Short mmCIF file of C-alpha atoms and ligand atoms in Angstrom, two decimals:
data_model
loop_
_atom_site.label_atom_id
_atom_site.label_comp_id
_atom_site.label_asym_id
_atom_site.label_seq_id
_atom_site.Cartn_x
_atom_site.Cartn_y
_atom_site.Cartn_z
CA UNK A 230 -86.84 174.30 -107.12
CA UNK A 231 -89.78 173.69 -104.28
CA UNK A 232 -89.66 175.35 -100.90
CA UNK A 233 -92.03 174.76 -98.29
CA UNK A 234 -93.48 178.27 -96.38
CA UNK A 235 -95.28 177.85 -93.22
CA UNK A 236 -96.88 180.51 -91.15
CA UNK A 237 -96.19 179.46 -87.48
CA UNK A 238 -98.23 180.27 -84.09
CA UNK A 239 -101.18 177.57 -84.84
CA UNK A 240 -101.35 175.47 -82.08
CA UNK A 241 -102.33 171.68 -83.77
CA UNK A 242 -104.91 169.93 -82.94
CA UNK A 243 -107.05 166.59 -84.89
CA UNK A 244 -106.37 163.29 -85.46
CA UNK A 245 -103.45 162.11 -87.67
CA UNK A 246 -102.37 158.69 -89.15
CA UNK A 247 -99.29 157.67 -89.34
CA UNK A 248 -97.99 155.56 -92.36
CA UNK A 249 -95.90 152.48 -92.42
CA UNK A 250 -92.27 152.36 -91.38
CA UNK A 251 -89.76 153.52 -93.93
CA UNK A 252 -87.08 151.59 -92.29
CA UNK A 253 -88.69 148.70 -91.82
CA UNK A 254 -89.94 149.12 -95.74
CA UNK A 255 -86.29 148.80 -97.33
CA UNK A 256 -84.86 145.82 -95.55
CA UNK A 257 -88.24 143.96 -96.04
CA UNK A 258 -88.26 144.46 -99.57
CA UNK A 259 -85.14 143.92 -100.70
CA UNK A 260 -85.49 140.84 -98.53
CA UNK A 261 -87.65 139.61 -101.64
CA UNK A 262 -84.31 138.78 -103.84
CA UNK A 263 -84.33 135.56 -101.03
CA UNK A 264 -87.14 134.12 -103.32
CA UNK A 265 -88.31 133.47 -107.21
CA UNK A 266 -92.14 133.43 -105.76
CA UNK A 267 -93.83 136.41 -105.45
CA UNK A 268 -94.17 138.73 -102.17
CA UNK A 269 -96.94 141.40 -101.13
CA UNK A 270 -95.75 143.71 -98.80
CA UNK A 271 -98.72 145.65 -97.28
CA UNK A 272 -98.31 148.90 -95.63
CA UNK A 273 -95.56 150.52 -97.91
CA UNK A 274 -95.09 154.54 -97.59
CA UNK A 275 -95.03 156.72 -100.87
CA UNK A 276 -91.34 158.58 -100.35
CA UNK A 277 -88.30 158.82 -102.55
CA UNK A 278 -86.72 156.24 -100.63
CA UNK A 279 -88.76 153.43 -101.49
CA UNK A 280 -88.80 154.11 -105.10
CA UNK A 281 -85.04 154.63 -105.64
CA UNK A 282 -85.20 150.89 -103.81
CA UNK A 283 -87.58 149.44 -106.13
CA UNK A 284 -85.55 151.00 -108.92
CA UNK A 285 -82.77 148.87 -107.53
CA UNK A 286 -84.57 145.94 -107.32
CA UNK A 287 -85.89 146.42 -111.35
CA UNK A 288 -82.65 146.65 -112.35
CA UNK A 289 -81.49 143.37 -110.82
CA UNK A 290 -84.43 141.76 -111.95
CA UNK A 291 -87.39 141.87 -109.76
CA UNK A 292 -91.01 143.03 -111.15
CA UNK A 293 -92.78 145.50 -109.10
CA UNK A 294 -96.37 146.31 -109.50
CA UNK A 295 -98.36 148.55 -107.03
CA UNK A 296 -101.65 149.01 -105.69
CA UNK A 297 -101.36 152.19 -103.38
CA UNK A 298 -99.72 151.03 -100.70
CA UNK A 299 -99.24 147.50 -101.29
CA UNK A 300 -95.94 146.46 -103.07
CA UNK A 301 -96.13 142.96 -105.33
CA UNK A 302 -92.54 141.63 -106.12
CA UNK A 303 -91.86 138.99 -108.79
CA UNK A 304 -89.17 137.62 -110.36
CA UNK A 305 -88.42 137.31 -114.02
CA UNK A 306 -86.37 135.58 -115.93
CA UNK A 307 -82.85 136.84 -114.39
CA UNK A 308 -81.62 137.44 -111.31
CA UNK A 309 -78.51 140.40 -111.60
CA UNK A 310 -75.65 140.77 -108.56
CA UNK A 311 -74.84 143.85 -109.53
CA UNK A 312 -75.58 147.75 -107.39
CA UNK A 313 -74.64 150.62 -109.39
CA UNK A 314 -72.94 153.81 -108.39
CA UNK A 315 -75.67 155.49 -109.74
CA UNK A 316 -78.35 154.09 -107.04
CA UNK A 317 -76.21 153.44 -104.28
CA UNK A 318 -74.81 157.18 -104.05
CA UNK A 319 -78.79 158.01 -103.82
CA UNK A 320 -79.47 156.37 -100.62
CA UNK A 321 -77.20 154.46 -98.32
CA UNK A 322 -79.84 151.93 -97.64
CA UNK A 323 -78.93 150.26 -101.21
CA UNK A 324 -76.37 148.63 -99.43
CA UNK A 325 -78.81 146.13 -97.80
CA UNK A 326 -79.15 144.04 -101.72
CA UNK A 327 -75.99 142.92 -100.59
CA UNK A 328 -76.70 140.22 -97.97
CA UNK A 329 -79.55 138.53 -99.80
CA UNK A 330 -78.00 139.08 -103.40
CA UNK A 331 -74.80 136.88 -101.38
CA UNK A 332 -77.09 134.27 -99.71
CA UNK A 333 -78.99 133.72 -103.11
CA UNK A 334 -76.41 134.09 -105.72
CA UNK A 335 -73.24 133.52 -103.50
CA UNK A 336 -71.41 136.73 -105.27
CA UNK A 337 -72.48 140.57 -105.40
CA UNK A 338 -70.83 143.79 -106.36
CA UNK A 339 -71.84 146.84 -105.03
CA UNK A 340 -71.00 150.69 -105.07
CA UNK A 341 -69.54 151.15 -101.75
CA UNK A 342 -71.94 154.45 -100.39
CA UNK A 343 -69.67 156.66 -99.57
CA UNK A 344 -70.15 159.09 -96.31
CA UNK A 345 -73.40 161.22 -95.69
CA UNK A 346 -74.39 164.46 -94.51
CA UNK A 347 -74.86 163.19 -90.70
CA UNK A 348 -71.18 161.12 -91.20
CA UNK A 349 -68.82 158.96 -92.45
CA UNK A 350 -70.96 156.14 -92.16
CA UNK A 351 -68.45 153.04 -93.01
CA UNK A 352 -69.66 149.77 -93.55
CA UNK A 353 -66.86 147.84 -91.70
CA UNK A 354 -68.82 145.89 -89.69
CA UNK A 355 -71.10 144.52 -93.08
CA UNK A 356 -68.35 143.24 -94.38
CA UNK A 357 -66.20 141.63 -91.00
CA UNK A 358 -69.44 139.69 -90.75
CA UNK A 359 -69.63 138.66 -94.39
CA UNK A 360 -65.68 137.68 -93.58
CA UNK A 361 -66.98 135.19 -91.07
CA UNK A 362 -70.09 133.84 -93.55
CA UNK A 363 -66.79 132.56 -95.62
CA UNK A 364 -66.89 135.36 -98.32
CA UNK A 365 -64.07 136.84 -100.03
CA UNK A 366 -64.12 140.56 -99.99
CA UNK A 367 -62.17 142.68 -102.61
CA UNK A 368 -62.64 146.34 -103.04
CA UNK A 369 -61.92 147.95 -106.22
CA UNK A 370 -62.50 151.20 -108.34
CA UNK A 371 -65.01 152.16 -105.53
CA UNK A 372 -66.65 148.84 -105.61
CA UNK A 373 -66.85 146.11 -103.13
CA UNK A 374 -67.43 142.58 -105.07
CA UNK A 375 -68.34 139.52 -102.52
CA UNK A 376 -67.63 135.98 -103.29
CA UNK A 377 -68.92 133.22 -101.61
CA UNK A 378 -70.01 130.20 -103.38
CA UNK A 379 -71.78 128.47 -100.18
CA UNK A 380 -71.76 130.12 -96.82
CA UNK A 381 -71.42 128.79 -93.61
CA UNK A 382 -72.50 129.67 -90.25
CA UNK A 383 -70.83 131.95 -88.27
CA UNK A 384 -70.31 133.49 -84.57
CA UNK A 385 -70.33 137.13 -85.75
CA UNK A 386 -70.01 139.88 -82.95
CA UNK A 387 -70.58 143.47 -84.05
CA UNK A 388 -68.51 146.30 -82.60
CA UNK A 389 -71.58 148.37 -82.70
CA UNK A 390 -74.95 147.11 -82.80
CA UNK A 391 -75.60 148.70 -86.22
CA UNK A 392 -78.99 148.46 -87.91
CA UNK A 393 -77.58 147.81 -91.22
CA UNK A 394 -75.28 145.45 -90.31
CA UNK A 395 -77.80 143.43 -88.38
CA UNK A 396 -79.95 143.36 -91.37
CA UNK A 397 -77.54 142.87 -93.95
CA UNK A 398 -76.16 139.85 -92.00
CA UNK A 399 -79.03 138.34 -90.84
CA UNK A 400 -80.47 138.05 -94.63
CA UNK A 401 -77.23 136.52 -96.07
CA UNK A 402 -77.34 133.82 -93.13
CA UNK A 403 -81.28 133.12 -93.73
CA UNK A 404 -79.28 130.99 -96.84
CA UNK A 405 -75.77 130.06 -94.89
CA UNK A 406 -75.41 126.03 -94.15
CA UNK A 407 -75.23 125.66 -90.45
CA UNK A 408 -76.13 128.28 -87.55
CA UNK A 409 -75.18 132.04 -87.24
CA UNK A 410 -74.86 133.72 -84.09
CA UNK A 411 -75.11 137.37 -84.20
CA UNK A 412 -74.05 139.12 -80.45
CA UNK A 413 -74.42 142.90 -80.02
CA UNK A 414 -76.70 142.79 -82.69
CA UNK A 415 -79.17 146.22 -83.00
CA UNK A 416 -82.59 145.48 -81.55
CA UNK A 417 -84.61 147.87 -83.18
CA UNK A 418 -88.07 146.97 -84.15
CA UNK A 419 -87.66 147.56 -88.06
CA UNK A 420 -85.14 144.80 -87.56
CA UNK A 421 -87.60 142.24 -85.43
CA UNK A 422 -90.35 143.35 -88.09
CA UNK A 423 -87.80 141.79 -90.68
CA UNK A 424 -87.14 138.79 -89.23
CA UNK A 425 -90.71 138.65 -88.57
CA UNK A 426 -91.01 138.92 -92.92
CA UNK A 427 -88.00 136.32 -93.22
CA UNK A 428 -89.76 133.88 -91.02
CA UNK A 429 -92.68 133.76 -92.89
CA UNK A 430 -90.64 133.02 -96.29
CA UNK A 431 -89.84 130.22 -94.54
CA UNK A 432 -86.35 131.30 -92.53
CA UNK A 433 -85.38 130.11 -88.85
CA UNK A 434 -84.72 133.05 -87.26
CA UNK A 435 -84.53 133.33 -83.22
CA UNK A 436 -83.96 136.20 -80.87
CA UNK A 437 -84.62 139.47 -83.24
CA UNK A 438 -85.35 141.84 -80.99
CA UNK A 439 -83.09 140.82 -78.42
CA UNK A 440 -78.93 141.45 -78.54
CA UNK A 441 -78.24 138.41 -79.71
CA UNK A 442 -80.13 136.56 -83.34
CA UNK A 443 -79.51 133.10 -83.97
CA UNK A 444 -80.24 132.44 -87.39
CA UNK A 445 -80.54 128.51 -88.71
CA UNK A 446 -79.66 128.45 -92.48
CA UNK A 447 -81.98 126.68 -95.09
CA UNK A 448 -82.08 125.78 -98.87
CA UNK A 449 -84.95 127.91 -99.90
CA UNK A 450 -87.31 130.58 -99.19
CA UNK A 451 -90.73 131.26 -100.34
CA UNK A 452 -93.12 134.14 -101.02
CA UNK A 453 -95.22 135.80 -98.23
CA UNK A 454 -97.56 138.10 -97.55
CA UNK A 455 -96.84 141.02 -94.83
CA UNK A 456 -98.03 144.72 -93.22
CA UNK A 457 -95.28 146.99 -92.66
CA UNK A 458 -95.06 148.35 -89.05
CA UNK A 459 -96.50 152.03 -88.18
CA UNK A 460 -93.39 154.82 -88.17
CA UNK A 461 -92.07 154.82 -85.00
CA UNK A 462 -90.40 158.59 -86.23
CA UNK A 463 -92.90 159.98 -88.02
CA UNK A 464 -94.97 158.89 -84.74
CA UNK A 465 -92.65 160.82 -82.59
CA UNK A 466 -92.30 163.54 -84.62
CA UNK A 467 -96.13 164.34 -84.30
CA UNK A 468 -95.65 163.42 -80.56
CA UNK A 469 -93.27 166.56 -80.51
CA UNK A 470 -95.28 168.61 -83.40
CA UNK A 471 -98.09 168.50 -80.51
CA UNK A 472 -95.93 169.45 -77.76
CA UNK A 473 -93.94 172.16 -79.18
CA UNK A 474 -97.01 173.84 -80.64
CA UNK A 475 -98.89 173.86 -77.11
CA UNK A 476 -101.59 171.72 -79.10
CA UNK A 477 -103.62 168.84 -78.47
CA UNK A 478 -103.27 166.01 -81.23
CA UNK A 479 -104.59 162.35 -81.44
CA UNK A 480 -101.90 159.58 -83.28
CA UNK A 481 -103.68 156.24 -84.74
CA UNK A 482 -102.11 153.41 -86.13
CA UNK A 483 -99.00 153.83 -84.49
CA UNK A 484 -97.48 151.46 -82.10
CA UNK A 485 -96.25 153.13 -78.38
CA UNK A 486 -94.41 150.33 -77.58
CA UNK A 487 -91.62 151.25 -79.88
CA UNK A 488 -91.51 154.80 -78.19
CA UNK A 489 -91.12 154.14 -74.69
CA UNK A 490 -88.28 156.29 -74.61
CA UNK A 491 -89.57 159.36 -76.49
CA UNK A 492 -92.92 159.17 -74.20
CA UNK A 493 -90.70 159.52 -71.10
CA UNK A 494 -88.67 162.06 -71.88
CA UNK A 495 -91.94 164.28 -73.78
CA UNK A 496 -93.47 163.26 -70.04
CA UNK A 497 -90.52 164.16 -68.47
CA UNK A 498 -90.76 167.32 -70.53
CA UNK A 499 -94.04 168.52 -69.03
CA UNK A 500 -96.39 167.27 -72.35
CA UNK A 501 -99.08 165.17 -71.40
CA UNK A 502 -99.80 161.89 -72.56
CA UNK A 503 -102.08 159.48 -72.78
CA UNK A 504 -102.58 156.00 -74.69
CA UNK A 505 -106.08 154.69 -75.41
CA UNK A 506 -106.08 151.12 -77.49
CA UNK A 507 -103.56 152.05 -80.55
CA UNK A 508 -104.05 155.79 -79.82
CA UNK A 509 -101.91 157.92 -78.46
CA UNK A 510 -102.76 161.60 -77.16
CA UNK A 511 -100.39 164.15 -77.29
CA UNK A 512 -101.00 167.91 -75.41
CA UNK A 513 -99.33 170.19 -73.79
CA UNK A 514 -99.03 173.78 -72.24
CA UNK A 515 -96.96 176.47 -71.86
CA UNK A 516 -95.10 174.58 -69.18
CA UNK A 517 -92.16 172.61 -70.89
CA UNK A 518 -89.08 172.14 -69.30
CA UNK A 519 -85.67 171.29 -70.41
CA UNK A 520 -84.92 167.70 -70.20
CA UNK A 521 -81.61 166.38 -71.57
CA UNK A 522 -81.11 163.28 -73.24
CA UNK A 523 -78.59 161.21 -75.21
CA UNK A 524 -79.05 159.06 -78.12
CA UNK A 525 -78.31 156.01 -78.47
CA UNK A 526 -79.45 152.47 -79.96
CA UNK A 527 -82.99 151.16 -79.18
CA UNK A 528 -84.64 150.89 -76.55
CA UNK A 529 -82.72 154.15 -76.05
CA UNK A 530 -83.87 157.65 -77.42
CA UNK A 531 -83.41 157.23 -80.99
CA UNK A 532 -80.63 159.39 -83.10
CA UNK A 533 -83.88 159.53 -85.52
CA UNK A 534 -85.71 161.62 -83.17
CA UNK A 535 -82.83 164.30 -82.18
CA UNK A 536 -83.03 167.07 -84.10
CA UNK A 537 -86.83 167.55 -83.27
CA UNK A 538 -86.03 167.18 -79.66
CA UNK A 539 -83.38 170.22 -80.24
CA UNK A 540 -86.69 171.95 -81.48
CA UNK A 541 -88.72 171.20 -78.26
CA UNK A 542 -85.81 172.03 -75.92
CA UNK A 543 -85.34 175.38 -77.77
CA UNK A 544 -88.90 176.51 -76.33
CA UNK A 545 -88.76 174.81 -72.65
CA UNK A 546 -87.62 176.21 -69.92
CA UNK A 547 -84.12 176.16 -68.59
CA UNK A 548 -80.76 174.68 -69.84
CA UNK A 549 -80.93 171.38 -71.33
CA UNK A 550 -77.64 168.98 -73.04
CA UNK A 551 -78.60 166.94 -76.06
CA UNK A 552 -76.18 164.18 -76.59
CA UNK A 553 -75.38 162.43 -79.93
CA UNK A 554 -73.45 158.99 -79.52
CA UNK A 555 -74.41 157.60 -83.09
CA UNK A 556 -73.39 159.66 -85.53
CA UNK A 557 -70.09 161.91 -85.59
CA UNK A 558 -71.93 164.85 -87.43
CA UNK A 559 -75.38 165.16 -86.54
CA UNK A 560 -75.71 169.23 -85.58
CA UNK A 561 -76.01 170.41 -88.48
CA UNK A 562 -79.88 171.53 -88.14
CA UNK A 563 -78.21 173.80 -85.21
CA UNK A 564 -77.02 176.81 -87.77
CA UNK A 565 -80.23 176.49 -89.23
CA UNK A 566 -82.13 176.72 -85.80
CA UNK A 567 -80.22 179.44 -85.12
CA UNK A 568 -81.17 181.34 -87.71
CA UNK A 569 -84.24 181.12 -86.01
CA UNK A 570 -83.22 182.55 -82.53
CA UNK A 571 -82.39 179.55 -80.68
CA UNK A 572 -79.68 179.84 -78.41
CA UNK A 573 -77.68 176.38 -79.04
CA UNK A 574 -74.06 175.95 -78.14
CA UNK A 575 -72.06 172.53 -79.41
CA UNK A 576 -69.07 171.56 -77.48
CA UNK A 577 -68.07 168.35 -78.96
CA UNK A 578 -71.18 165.35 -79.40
CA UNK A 579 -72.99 167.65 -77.30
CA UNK A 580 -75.46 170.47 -78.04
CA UNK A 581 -76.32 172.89 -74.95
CA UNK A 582 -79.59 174.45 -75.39
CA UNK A 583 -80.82 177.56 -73.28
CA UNK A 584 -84.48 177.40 -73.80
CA UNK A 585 -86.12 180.89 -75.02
CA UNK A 586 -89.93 182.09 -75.30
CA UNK A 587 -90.44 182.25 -78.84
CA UNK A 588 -88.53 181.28 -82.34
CA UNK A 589 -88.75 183.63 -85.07
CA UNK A 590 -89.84 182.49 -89.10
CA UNK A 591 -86.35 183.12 -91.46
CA UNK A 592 -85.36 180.99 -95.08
CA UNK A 593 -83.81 178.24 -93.64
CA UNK A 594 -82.35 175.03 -95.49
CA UNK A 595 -82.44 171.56 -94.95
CA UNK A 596 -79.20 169.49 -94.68
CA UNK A 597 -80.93 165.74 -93.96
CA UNK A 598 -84.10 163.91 -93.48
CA UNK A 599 -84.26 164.58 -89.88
CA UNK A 600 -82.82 167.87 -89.90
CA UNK A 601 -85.96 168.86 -92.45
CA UNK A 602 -88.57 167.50 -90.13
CA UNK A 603 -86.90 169.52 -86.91
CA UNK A 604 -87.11 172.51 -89.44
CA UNK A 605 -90.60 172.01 -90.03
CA UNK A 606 -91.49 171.60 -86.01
CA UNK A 607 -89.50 174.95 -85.85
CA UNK A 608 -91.21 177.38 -88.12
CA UNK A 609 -94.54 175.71 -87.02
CA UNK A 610 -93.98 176.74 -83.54
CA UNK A 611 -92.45 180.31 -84.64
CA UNK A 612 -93.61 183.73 -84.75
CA UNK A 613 -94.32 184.76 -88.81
CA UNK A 614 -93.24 183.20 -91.54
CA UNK A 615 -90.37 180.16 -92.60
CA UNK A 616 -89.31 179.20 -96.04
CA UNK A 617 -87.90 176.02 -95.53
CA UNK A 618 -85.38 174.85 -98.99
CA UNK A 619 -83.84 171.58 -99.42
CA UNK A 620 -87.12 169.94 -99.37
CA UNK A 621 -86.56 166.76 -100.92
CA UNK A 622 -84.90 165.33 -98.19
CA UNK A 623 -88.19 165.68 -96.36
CA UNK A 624 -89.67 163.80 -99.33
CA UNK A 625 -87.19 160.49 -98.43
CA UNK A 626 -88.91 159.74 -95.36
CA UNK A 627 -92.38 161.83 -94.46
CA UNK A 628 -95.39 160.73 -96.28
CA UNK A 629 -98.25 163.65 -97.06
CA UNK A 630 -96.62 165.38 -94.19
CA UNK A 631 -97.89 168.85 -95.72
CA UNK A 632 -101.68 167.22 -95.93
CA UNK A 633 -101.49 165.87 -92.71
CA UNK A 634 -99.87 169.12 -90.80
CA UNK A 635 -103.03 171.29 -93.04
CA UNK A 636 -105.38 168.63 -91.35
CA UNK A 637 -103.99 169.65 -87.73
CA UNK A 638 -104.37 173.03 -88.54
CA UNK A 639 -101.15 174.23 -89.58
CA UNK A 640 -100.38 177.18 -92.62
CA UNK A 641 -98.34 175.11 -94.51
CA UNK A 642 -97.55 175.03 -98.55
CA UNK A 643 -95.54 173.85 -100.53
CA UNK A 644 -94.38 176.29 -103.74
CA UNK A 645 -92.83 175.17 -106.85
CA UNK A 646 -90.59 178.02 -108.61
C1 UD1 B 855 -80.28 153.05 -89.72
C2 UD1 B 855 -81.48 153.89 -90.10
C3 UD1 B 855 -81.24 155.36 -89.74
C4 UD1 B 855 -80.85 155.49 -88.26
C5 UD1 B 855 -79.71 154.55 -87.91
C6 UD1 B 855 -79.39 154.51 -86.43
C7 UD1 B 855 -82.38 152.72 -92.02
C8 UD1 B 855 -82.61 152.71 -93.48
N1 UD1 B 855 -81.68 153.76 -91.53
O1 UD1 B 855 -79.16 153.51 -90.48
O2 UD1 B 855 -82.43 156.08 -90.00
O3 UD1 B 855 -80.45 156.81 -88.01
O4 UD1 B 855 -80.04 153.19 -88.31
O5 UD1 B 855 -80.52 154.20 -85.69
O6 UD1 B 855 -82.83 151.85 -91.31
N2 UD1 B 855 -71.23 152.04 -88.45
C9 UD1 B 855 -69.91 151.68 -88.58
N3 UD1 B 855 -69.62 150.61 -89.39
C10 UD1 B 855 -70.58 149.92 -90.06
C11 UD1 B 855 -71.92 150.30 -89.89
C12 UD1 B 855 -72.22 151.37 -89.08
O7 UD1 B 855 -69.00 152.28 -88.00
O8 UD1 B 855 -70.26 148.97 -90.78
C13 UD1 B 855 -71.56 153.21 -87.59
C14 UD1 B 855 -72.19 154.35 -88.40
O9 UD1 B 855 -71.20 155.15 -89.02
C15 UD1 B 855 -72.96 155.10 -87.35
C16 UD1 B 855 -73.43 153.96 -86.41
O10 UD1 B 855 -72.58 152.86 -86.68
O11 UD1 B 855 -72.13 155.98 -86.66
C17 UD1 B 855 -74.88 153.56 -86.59
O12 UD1 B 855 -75.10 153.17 -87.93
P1 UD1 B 855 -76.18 152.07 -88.33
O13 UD1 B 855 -76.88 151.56 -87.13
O14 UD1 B 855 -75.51 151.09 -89.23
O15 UD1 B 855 -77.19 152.95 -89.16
P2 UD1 B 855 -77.85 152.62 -90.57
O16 UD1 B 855 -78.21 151.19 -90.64
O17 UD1 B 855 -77.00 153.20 -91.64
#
C-alpha cells in the first residue's frame, strides 16, 4: 500500500508546468478507432487513466507505441466492438469507444459502468442520442450492445449538456449519412479540442464550443497529427495550491482562457493574479475571504475544481456556501476535511463553510480524483503532518504532482509499505 505524508506550513513558491489535459486525452484517443491510418497525439499525460484507455484500445485492436509523451496509434489487422467489464468498471471514461466503435463498425457492446464514488452517473442521455442516430439499443447481463448498420443524421437535444454524451455523440455522427444537430450540447474545451482532432481526420464538424454542434457525416476519416490542450484542473489546482498556502507561484503552459471562472472567484477571493503571455501568476496573503460559488457546466466554475475550493474557503475569512449542481454525491472529501478541523456543514447540494485560521495534519483517505487533490491542498496548508491513503486515485489524473509540489517547495513523499 503507498501513502503520501506531507509536512504542511511551506508557503510555495517557483515555476510549475502543467501537463496536457487528461480529459481532453481520452476522447481524442479513442477518437483514433474513426481511422485504419495512423494518429500521433502529442501532449499525452503519464496517469492511470490513459493507460487503462490504451489497454482498451489494444484489446480492440489498435497498436500503441510511445515516445514520452507522444502517443502513435495504428491499426492492425482487426478491428474488435467489444468493451469488457473488466476495463469499463476501471474508469467510466471507457464508455466513450462506444460512439466511434458504432460510426466505424455500425455495432458495439459495452459493459455498462455502473455508478461512481461522486454518483450514479447514468448514461441515459448516450444512448437517447444513439436512439436518434437509428441504433437499436438492447441491454443485457450488464451489457449494452448497439446496432446500427448505417446511421443517419439526427436532431439530438440533451437533457443535460453532458461531456460524455457530447463526445460520445459527436464521434458516432463524424460517420452518420446526413447532418446531426446536437442542442444543449456541453461546451467545454476538452470537447472543442476534440472536434478540433476530428476535423483534422477529415470530419465536418461546426459549432464545438458553442451549445449547439452541427456535425456533417462523411465516408472516411484519416490519420492526424495533434497537441493535447494544457490541464485546465491541474492548472487550477496550482492556482489554489498558491493561494491557500499564502505563496507566490508562476503556471506555464497553461491556457487562462479556459479558467475565467476560477480566476474570478480566486480574485474575488482576495489572491492576486496576474497573466503575462501563457503565464499565469498566482499569490496571495493572509487576506482571503469567503466567496461562495456553485458549480456548474463550462464556462461556469467547474465541478472539477470543487473540492479544492472547499480547501481555500476552509482558511478565508467568514461564511461561505459551496454549491454542487452536477453530481448528486460530491461531499465526500468533507469527513475527510474535517478530520482536519474544518468547520463544514452540508444541508442538501450545499456545503456551508465557516472559515478558521489554521487546519491541522491527521491520516486522512481519499475517496476520488478530486477529493485526493483537495486533500493534498489541505495538509499542505496545515499545521504538522498528513498521511494522505487512497493514493491511486491521485495517480488517475495528476501527473508528477509530488515532483512538481517538491519543486515549489513543499515536504512531500510518497512511502511504499
Ligand atoms: C466529465 C469529466 C469529469 C467532469 C464531468 C463534468 C471526463 C473524462 N470526465 O465526466 O471529470 O467532472 O465531465 O464536468 O471528461 N448524466 C446523466 N445521464 C447521462 C450522462 C450524464 O444523467 O447519460 C449526468 C451525470 O450523472 C452527472 C452529469 O450528468 O450528474 C454530468 O455528467 P457528464 O457531463 O456526462 O460527466 P462525464 O462526461 O462523465
Amino acid at each position: 500500500m503507498e501513502k503520501i505524508l506531507i509536512t504542511g506550513g511551506k508557503k510555495l513558491s517557483g515555476t510549475v508546468k502543467i501537463s496536457g489535459s487528461k480529459n481532453a486525452s481520452l476522447p481524442i484517443l479513442v477518437a483514433t478507432l474513426l481511422t485504419d491510418e495512423d494518429c500521433l497525439v502529442k501532449n499525452v499525460p503519464h496517469l492511470q487513466d490513459v493507460e487503462t484507455i490504451l489497454a482498451l484500445l489494444k484489446i480492440l485492436g489498435k497498436r500503441i507505441s510511445r515516445h514520452n509523451k507522444n502517443i502513435k496509434i495504428s491499426s492492425t489487422y482487426r478491428l474488435d466492438s467489444e468493451a469488457p467489464y473488466e476495463l469499463v468498471k476501471k474508469m467510466r471514461a471507457s464508455i466513450l469507444v462506444m460512439g466511434p466503435l458504432l460510426g466505424r463498425l455500425g455495432r458495439v457492446r459495452a459493459s455498462l459502468p455502473g455508478g461512481c464514488a461522486i454518483g450514479a452517473r447514468p448514461i441515459n442521455l448516450h444512448l437517447q442520442g444513439f436512439r436518434k442516430l437509428g441504433a437499436k439499443v438492447s441491454l443485457e447481463r450488464g451489457y449494452v450492445q448497439l446496432d446500427a448498420p448505417r446511421l443517419h443524421g439526427a436532431n439530438i437535444y440533451l437533457d443535460f449538456p453532458s461531456v460524455g454524451a457530447t463526445e460520445n455523440l459527436m464521434m458516432a455522427a463524424t460517420r452518420a449519412k446526413g447532418k446531426t444537430v446536437i442542442e444543449n450540447a456541453a461546451s467545454e474545451p476538452e470537447i472543442q479540442d476534440l472536434a478540433h482532432f476530428l476535423n483534422k481526420m477529415g470530419a465536418k464538424i461546426k459549432g464545438a464550443g458553442t451549445n449547439i454542434i452541427k456535425v456533417e457525416g462523411v465516408n472516411v476519416l484519416s490519420g492526424t497529427i495533434h497537441e493535447v490542450i494544457p490541464d485546465r484542473i491541474e492548472t487550477g489546482t496550482f492556482m489554489v495550491a498558491a493561494a491557500v498556502t499564502g505563496g507566490d507561484v508562476v503556471i506555464r503552459g497553461a491556457n487562462p482562457e479556459h479558467l475565467e471562472a476560477v480566476m474570478t472567484k480566486l480574485r474575488e477571493a482576495g489572491a492576486k493574479i496576474t497573466l503575462n503571455n501563457k503565464e499565469i501568476r498566482v499569490s496571495s496573503g493572509k487576506n482571503l475571504k469567503a466567496t461562495d460559488i456553485e458549480t456548474v457546466p463550462y464556462p461556469g466554475f467547474p465541478t472539477d475544481m470543487q473540492a479544492q475550493w472547499m480547501v481555500l474557503m476552509s482558511l478565508s475569512k467568514g461564511t461561505s456556501i459551496i454549491t454542487e449542481t452536477v453530481f448528486e454525491n460530491r461531499f465526500l472529501h468533507v469527513g475527510e476535511l474535517q478530520r482536519m478541523g474544518s468547520n463544514i456543514q452540508v444541508k442538501g447540494n450545499s456545503a456551508i463553510v465557516k472559515g478558521i485560521l489554521k487546519l491541522s495534519g491527521a491520516p486522512v483517505m481519499a475517496t476520488d480524483l478530486r477529493a485526493s487533490a483537495a486533500l493534498i491542498l489541505a495538509a499542505l496548508s496545515a499545521e504538522g503532518k498528513t498521511e494522505i491513503f487512497g493514493v491511486n486515485h491521485l495517480d488517475r489524473g495528476y501527473e508528477d504532482i509530488e515532483r512538481k509540489l517538491r519543486r515549489l517547495g513543499a515536504r512531500i513523499k510518497r512511502i511504499k509499505e
